[in-house]
Amino acid sequence: MPRRCGGPIRAIPSLLYMAAWDTLPPFSVPGAIPIRRRSGLSPEQTHIEHVVAGGEGLPCVVTDATVGWRARELWSFEFFSREYGDDQLIANDKAPLRRGESTPMQTVRLPLREYVKYLTVRDHWLSQREHGTPFYGNSWTPFLTHEAMRDHVGRMSFVEDLVEEDGPLGVLSRKLTKVFFGPPATVTRLHHDTYSLHAWLSQVRGRKQFVLYPKSQAHLLHAGEGECAGECAGEGAGAGEGTCCDAAQSWFDPTAPDFRRFPRARRATPHVAVLEEGDTLFCPAGWFHYAIALSPSITLMRNFFNSANADRFVEGWNAAHSLQTQPQPQP
């Protein structure tokens, strides 16, 4: 992981968080295909060329999706500390959660302003709890409680999204939209999102590298295999959401590939992009993705369904929730 810079921090307040951590260069991924950078996309173009292309979609980086967003001017670590510092943030040193790991995931709950201190102050108490990886704030759902933040962002115009912000799906929409915070080397391990949902991820601050694989290559990624595979014998694919044995997750690390442990991964095809500030990654449903922050990072993420995956979303949702206690979403 990156070390904290030595010596006293000397920086203007708006850049203070940048001075506390070393940044990382992009990782070299053997055989990588650069993800295409696009602009001026219409929903119709995106649907044909990226949502359903080839039967499983094709990711892209949209460079103009957030033009005009107030978030691009307002959002910084200092802004969130000042305006929403009392919000409780859950931070983990591993993500996503995987049951039965030899070194269990550490989770802390702390005020957002305290997490910002962790990013800006050397020798913060939370840094003393790190076991090789920094703590990642990847579960904040501010749109559930802070109505004013809706004015900071807009609906994506380049892709169809049937999860309306208001009406019967309003609460679901807000739950599916999250802000991720983290220093360099915060990692989202290789997985695909649940309920057959698409995702877009907009980089508001910092740089982040993504490695994606098509869903048809799950077997090449050894998905569902891992440290606790024996514990989950008999459980169907996807039965244990958020566990290491879930077929939606893989132990393979594309930035440090271990082909002796994962020999089939040599034949997998990585699609790679580095998001700069203002870039948005579109990740089609079912695509495996890995992410690592290269610098102190703020990312806005949204899961959603549209006409291509609405039926699969409802089927997956109903399989995981009791219809007696949960209303059935209607696309």
Coordinates of C-alpha atoms in Angstrom, one line a residue:
M1 CA 0.0 0.0 0.0
P2 CA 1.2 3.6 -0.4
R3 CA 3.0 5.0 2.5
R4 CA 2.0 8.3 4.1
C5 CA 4.3 11.1 3.1
G6 CA 6.9 12.0 5.8
G7 CA 7.5 15.4 7.4
P8 CA 5.0 18.1 8.2
I9 CA 2.2 18.6 5.8
R10 CA 2.4 22.0 4.1
A11 CA -0.5 22.6 1.8
I12 CA -3.5 25.0 1.3
P13 CA -6.6 23.5 2.9
S14 CA -8.3 22.5 -0.4
L15 CA -5.2 20.3 -1.2
L16 CA -4.5 19.1 2.3
Y17 CA -5.8 15.6 1.7
M18 CA -3.6 15.2 -1.3
A19 CA -0.5 15.9 0.7
A20 CA -1.1 13.0 3.2
W21 CA -0.7 10.1 0.8
D22 CA 1.6 9.0 -2.0
T23 CA -0.1 8.4 -5.3
L24 CA 0.2 5.3 -7.4
P25 CA 0.9 4.8 -11.1
P26 CA -1.5 2.7 -13.1
F27 CA -0.9 -1.0 -12.9
S28 CA 0.2 -3.0 -16.0
V29 CA -2.4 -5.7 -16.8
P30 CA -1.1 -8.3 -19.2
G31 CA -3.2 -8.6 -22.4
A32 CA -5.4 -5.6 -21.5
I33 CA -7.8 -4.1 -24.0
P34 CA -8.3 -0.3 -23.4
I35 CA -11.9 0.5 -22.7
R36 CA -13.2 2.8 -25.4
R37 CA -13.6 6.5 -24.5
R38 CA -16.8 8.0 -25.8
S39 CA -18.6 11.4 -25.9
G40 CA -21.9 12.6 -27.3
L41 CA -23.6 9.3 -26.9
S42 CA -27.4 9.0 -27.2
P43 CA -29.3 6.4 -25.1
E44 CA -30.1 4.6 -28.4
Q45 CA -26.4 4.4 -29.3
T46 CA -25.4 3.3 -25.9
H47 CA -28.1 0.6 -25.9
I48 CA -26.9 -0.9 -29.2
E49 CA -23.1 -0.4 -28.8
H50 CA -22.7 -1.0 -25.1
V51 CA -25.7 -2.3 -23.2
V52 CA -26.5 -5.3 -25.5
A53 CA -23.5 -5.4 -27.8
G54 CA -22.4 -9.0 -28.5
G55 CA -25.2 -10.4 -26.2
E56 CA -23.5 -9.3 -23.0
G57 CA -22.7 -5.6 -23.4
L58 CA -19.4 -3.7 -23.7
P59 CA -18.1 -1.2 -21.2
C60 CA -17.2 2.3 -22.1
V61 CA -15.8 5.5 -20.5
V62 CA -18.0 8.5 -21.1
T63 CA -16.1 11.7 -20.9
D64 CA -18.9 14.3 -21.0
A65 CA -21.6 12.6 -18.8
T66 CA -21.1 15.0 -15.8
V67 CA -20.6 18.3 -17.6
G68 CA -22.5 21.0 -15.7
W69 CA -22.8 19.0 -12.5
R70 CA -22.4 21.2 -9.4
A71 CA -20.7 18.2 -7.7
R72 CA -17.6 18.8 -9.9
E73 CA -17.2 22.2 -8.3
L74 CA -18.5 21.5 -4.8
W75 CA -17.4 18.0 -3.8
S76 CA -14.1 17.6 -2.0
F77 CA -13.2 15.9 1.3
E78 CA -13.3 19.2 3.0
F79 CA -16.7 20.0 1.7
F80 CA -18.2 16.7 2.9
S81 CA -16.5 17.1 6.3
R82 CA -17.9 20.6 6.7
E83 CA -21.4 20.0 5.4
Y84 CA -22.1 16.4 6.3
G85 CA -19.4 15.6 8.9
D86 CA -21.9 14.2 11.5
D87 CA -23.1 11.5 9.1
Q88 CA -22.0 8.0 10.2
L89 CA -19.7 6.3 7.7
I90 CA -18.9 2.6 7.5
A91 CA -15.4 1.9 6.4
N92 CA -13.9 -1.5 5.6
D93 CA -10.4 -2.6 4.9
K94 CA -11.7 -5.2 2.4
A95 CA -14.5 -5.0 -0.1
P96 CA -16.8 -6.7 -1.0
L97 CA -17.4 -8.7 2.2
R98 CA -16.3 -12.4 1.9
R99 CA -17.2 -14.9 4.5
G100 CA -14.6 -17.3 5.9
E101 CA -11.5 -15.3 5.0
S102 CA -8.2 -16.3 6.7
T103 CA -7.9 -12.6 7.7
P104 CA -11.4 -11.3 8.5
M105 CA -12.5 -8.0 7.2
Q106 CA -12.2 -5.1 9.6
T107 CA -15.2 -2.7 9.8
V108 CA -15.4 0.6 11.6
R109 CA -18.2 3.1 12.0
L110 CA -17.2 6.7 12.5
P111 CA -18.3 10.2 11.7
L112 CA -17.5 11.3 8.1
R113 CA -15.4 14.2 9.4
E114 CA -13.3 11.7 11.4
Y115 CA -12.8 9.7 8.2
V116 CA -11.6 12.8 6.4
K117 CA -9.1 13.3 9.2
Y118 CA -7.8 9.8 8.5
L119 CA -7.2 11.0 5.0
T120 CA -5.5 14.2 5.9
V121 CA -3.6 13.6 9.2
R122 CA -0.5 11.4 9.4
D123 CA -0.6 8.8 12.2
H124 CA -4.3 9.0 12.6
W125 CA -5.7 6.3 15.0
L126 CA -7.4 4.5 12.2
S127 CA -4.1 4.1 10.3
Q128 CA -2.8 2.2 13.3
R129 CA -5.5 -0.5 12.6
E130 CA -4.5 -1.1 9.0
H131 CA -3.4 -4.7 8.2
G132 CA -1.8 -3.9 4.9
T133 CA -4.7 -2.1 3.2
P134 CA -6.3 1.2 3.9
F135 CA -9.9 1.7 5.0
Y136 CA -12.5 2.3 2.3
G137 CA -15.7 4.3 2.8
N138 CA -17.8 2.6 0.1
S139 CA -21.3 2.4 1.5
W140 CA -22.5 6.0 2.1
T141 CA -26.0 6.6 0.7
P142 CA -26.4 10.4 1.3
F143 CA -29.3 10.8 -1.1
L144 CA -31.6 8.9 1.3
T145 CA -31.3 11.8 3.9
H146 CA -29.8 14.8 2.1
E147 CA -32.3 16.1 -0.4
A148 CA -30.1 19.1 -1.3
M149 CA -27.5 16.8 -2.7
R150 CA -29.8 15.8 -5.5
D151 CA -29.1 19.2 -7.0
H152 CA -25.4 18.5 -7.2
V153 CA -25.8 15.8 -9.8
G154 CA -28.1 14.9 -12.7
R155 CA -29.6 12.0 -14.5
M156 CA -27.3 10.4 -17.0
S157 CA -28.5 11.3 -20.5
F158 CA -26.3 8.8 -22.3
V159 CA -28.1 5.6 -21.0
E160 CA -31.7 4.5 -20.3
D161 CA -32.4 4.2 -16.6
L162 CA -35.9 3.0 -15.4
V163 CA -35.2 3.4 -11.7
E164 CA -37.1 6.7 -11.2
E165 CA -35.9 9.0 -8.4
D166 CA -39.5 9.7 -7.3
G167 CA -42.6 7.5 -7.0
P168 CA -42.7 3.9 -5.9
L169 CA -39.0 3.3 -6.7
G170 CA -37.7 6.5 -5.1
V171 CA -36.3 4.9 -2.0
L172 CA -34.7 2.1 -4.0
S173 CA -33.2 4.7 -6.4
R174 CA -31.5 6.5 -3.5
K175 CA -30.2 3.2 -2.0
L176 CA -28.7 2.3 -5.4
T177 CA -26.7 5.6 -5.5
K178 CA -23.6 5.8 -3.3
V179 CA -20.6 7.9 -2.8
F180 CA -17.2 6.1 -2.3
F181 CA -14.3 7.7 -0.5
G182 CA -10.8 6.4 -0.2
P183 CA -7.0 7.0 -0.2
P184 CA -4.7 5.4 -2.8
A185 CA -4.7 1.6 -2.7
T186 CA -8.3 1.2 -1.6
V187 CA -9.6 -1.8 -3.6
T188 CA -12.9 -3.2 -4.8
R189 CA -12.1 -6.9 -5.4
L190 CA -13.2 -8.7 -8.5
H191 CA -16.9 -9.3 -8.6
H192 CA -20.1 -8.5 -10.5
D193 CA -23.0 -6.6 -9.1
T194 CA -26.1 -8.4 -7.7
Y195 CA -29.6 -8.6 -9.2
S196 CA -28.2 -8.3 -12.8
L197 CA -27.9 -4.5 -12.4
H198 CA -25.9 -2.2 -14.7
A199 CA -23.7 0.4 -13.0
W200 CA -22.1 3.7 -13.8
L201 CA -19.2 5.2 -11.8
S202 CA -18.3 8.8 -12.1
Q203 CA -14.9 10.0 -10.9
V204 CA -15.4 13.3 -9.1
R205 CA -12.0 13.6 -7.4
G206 CA -8.8 11.7 -8.0
R207 CA -7.9 8.8 -10.3
K208 CA -9.1 5.2 -10.2
Q209 CA -8.1 2.2 -12.3
F210 CA -10.7 -0.4 -13.4
V211 CA -10.2 -3.9 -14.8
L212 CA -13.3 -5.5 -16.2
Y213 CA -14.1 -9.0 -17.6
P214 CA -17.2 -10.2 -19.5
K215 CA -19.6 -12.3 -17.6
S216 CA -19.1 -15.2 -20.1
Q217 CA -15.6 -15.6 -18.7
A218 CA -16.7 -16.3 -15.1
H219 CA -15.2 -19.8 -15.3
L220 CA -11.9 -18.4 -16.5
L221 CA -11.8 -16.2 -13.4
H222 CA -12.5 -19.1 -11.1
A223 CA -15.6 -17.3 -9.8
G224 CA -17.1 -18.9 -6.8
E225 CA -13.8 -20.7 -5.9
G226 CA -11.8 -19.6 -2.9
E227 CA -10.6 -20.0 0.7
C228 CA -14.0 -21.2 2.0
A229 CA -15.2 -23.2 -1.1
G230 CA -15.8 -26.2 1.1
E231 CA -18.1 -24.3 3.5
C232 CA -20.5 -23.6 0.7
A233 CA -20.8 -27.0 -0.9
G234 CA -24.3 -27.4 -2.2
E235 CA -25.1 -23.7 -2.3
G236 CA -26.2 -22.6 -5.8
A237 CA -24.5 -19.9 -7.8
G238 CA -25.3 -16.5 -6.2
A239 CA -26.9 -18.1 -3.2
G240 CA -24.7 -16.4 -0.7
E241 CA -24.7 -12.7 -1.6
G242 CA -21.5 -11.0 -0.4
T243 CA -19.7 -14.2 0.5
C244 CA -16.4 -15.5 -0.9
C245 CA -18.2 -18.5 -2.4
D246 CA -20.7 -16.5 -4.3
A247 CA -20.3 -17.1 -8.0
A248 CA -20.5 -13.3 -8.4
Q249 CA -17.0 -13.0 -6.9
S250 CA -13.5 -14.1 -7.8
W251 CA -10.3 -14.2 -5.7
F252 CA -8.2 -13.5 -8.8
D253 CA -6.3 -10.2 -8.5
P254 CA -5.7 -8.7 -12.0
T255 CA -3.0 -6.3 -10.7
A256 CA -1.0 -9.1 -9.1
P257 CA -2.0 -12.2 -11.1
D258 CA -1.2 -15.6 -9.6
F259 CA -1.6 -17.9 -12.6
R260 CA -0.4 -20.9 -10.6
R261 CA -3.4 -20.5 -8.3
F262 CA -5.8 -19.4 -11.0
P263 CA -4.5 -21.0 -14.2
R264 CA -7.6 -20.5 -16.3
A265 CA -7.3 -16.7 -15.8
R266 CA -4.5 -16.6 -18.4
R267 CA -7.2 -17.0 -21.0
A268 CA -9.4 -14.3 -19.6
T269 CA -9.6 -10.9 -21.5
P270 CA -9.2 -7.9 -19.2
H271 CA -10.7 -4.5 -20.3
V272 CA -8.9 -1.7 -18.6
A273 CA -9.4 2.0 -18.0
V274 CA -8.1 4.8 -15.8
L275 CA -10.8 7.2 -14.8
E276 CA -9.7 10.9 -14.6
E277 CA -11.9 13.5 -12.9
G278 CA -15.0 14.0 -14.9
D279 CA -14.9 10.5 -16.5
T280 CA -17.8 8.0 -16.1
L281 CA -17.4 4.3 -16.5
F282 CA -20.5 2.3 -17.8
C283 CA -20.3 -1.3 -16.6
P284 CA -23.0 -3.6 -18.2
A285 CA -24.9 -6.1 -16.0
G286 CA -22.9 -9.2 -15.2
W287 CA -19.4 -7.8 -16.0
F288 CA -16.8 -8.6 -13.4
H289 CA -14.9 -5.5 -12.3
Y290 CA -12.0 -4.7 -10.1
A291 CA -11.1 -1.1 -9.0
I292 CA -8.1 0.5 -7.2
A293 CA -7.7 4.1 -6.3
L294 CA -4.5 5.6 -7.6
S295 CA -4.9 8.9 -5.6
P296 CA -7.3 10.2 -2.9
S297 CA -10.6 9.5 -4.5
I298 CA -14.3 10.4 -4.5
T299 CA -16.5 8.3 -6.8
L300 CA -20.3 8.5 -7.4
M301 CA -21.7 5.1 -8.2
R302 CA -25.2 4.1 -9.3
N303 CA -26.8 0.7 -10.0
F304 CA -29.8 0.6 -12.2
F305 CA -31.9 -1.4 -14.6
N306 CA -33.4 -0.6 -18.0
S307 CA -35.3 -2.4 -20.7
A308 CA -32.4 -4.8 -21.3
N309 CA -32.2 -6.2 -17.7
A310 CA -35.5 -5.2 -15.9
D311 CA -36.9 -8.7 -16.0
R312 CA -33.6 -10.2 -14.7
F313 CA -33.5 -7.7 -11.9
V314 CA -37.1 -8.5 -10.8
E315 CA -36.4 -12.2 -11.0
G316 CA -33.2 -11.8 -8.9
W317 CA -34.8 -9.5 -6.4
N318 CA -37.8 -11.8 -5.8
A319 CA -35.5 -14.8 -5.4
A320 CA -33.6 -13.0 -2.6
H321 CA -36.5 -11.3 -0.8
S322 CA -39.7 -12.6 0.7
L323 CA -42.7 -11.4 -1.3
Q324 CA -44.7 -11.4 2.0
T325 CA -42.6 -8.7 3.6
Q326 CA -41.1 -6.9 0.6
P327 CA -43.1 -5.0 -2.2
Q328 CA -42.3 -6.4 -5.6
P329 CA -40.6 -3.8 -7.8
Q330 CA -42.3 -3.0 -11.0
P331 CA -40.0 -1.9 -13.9

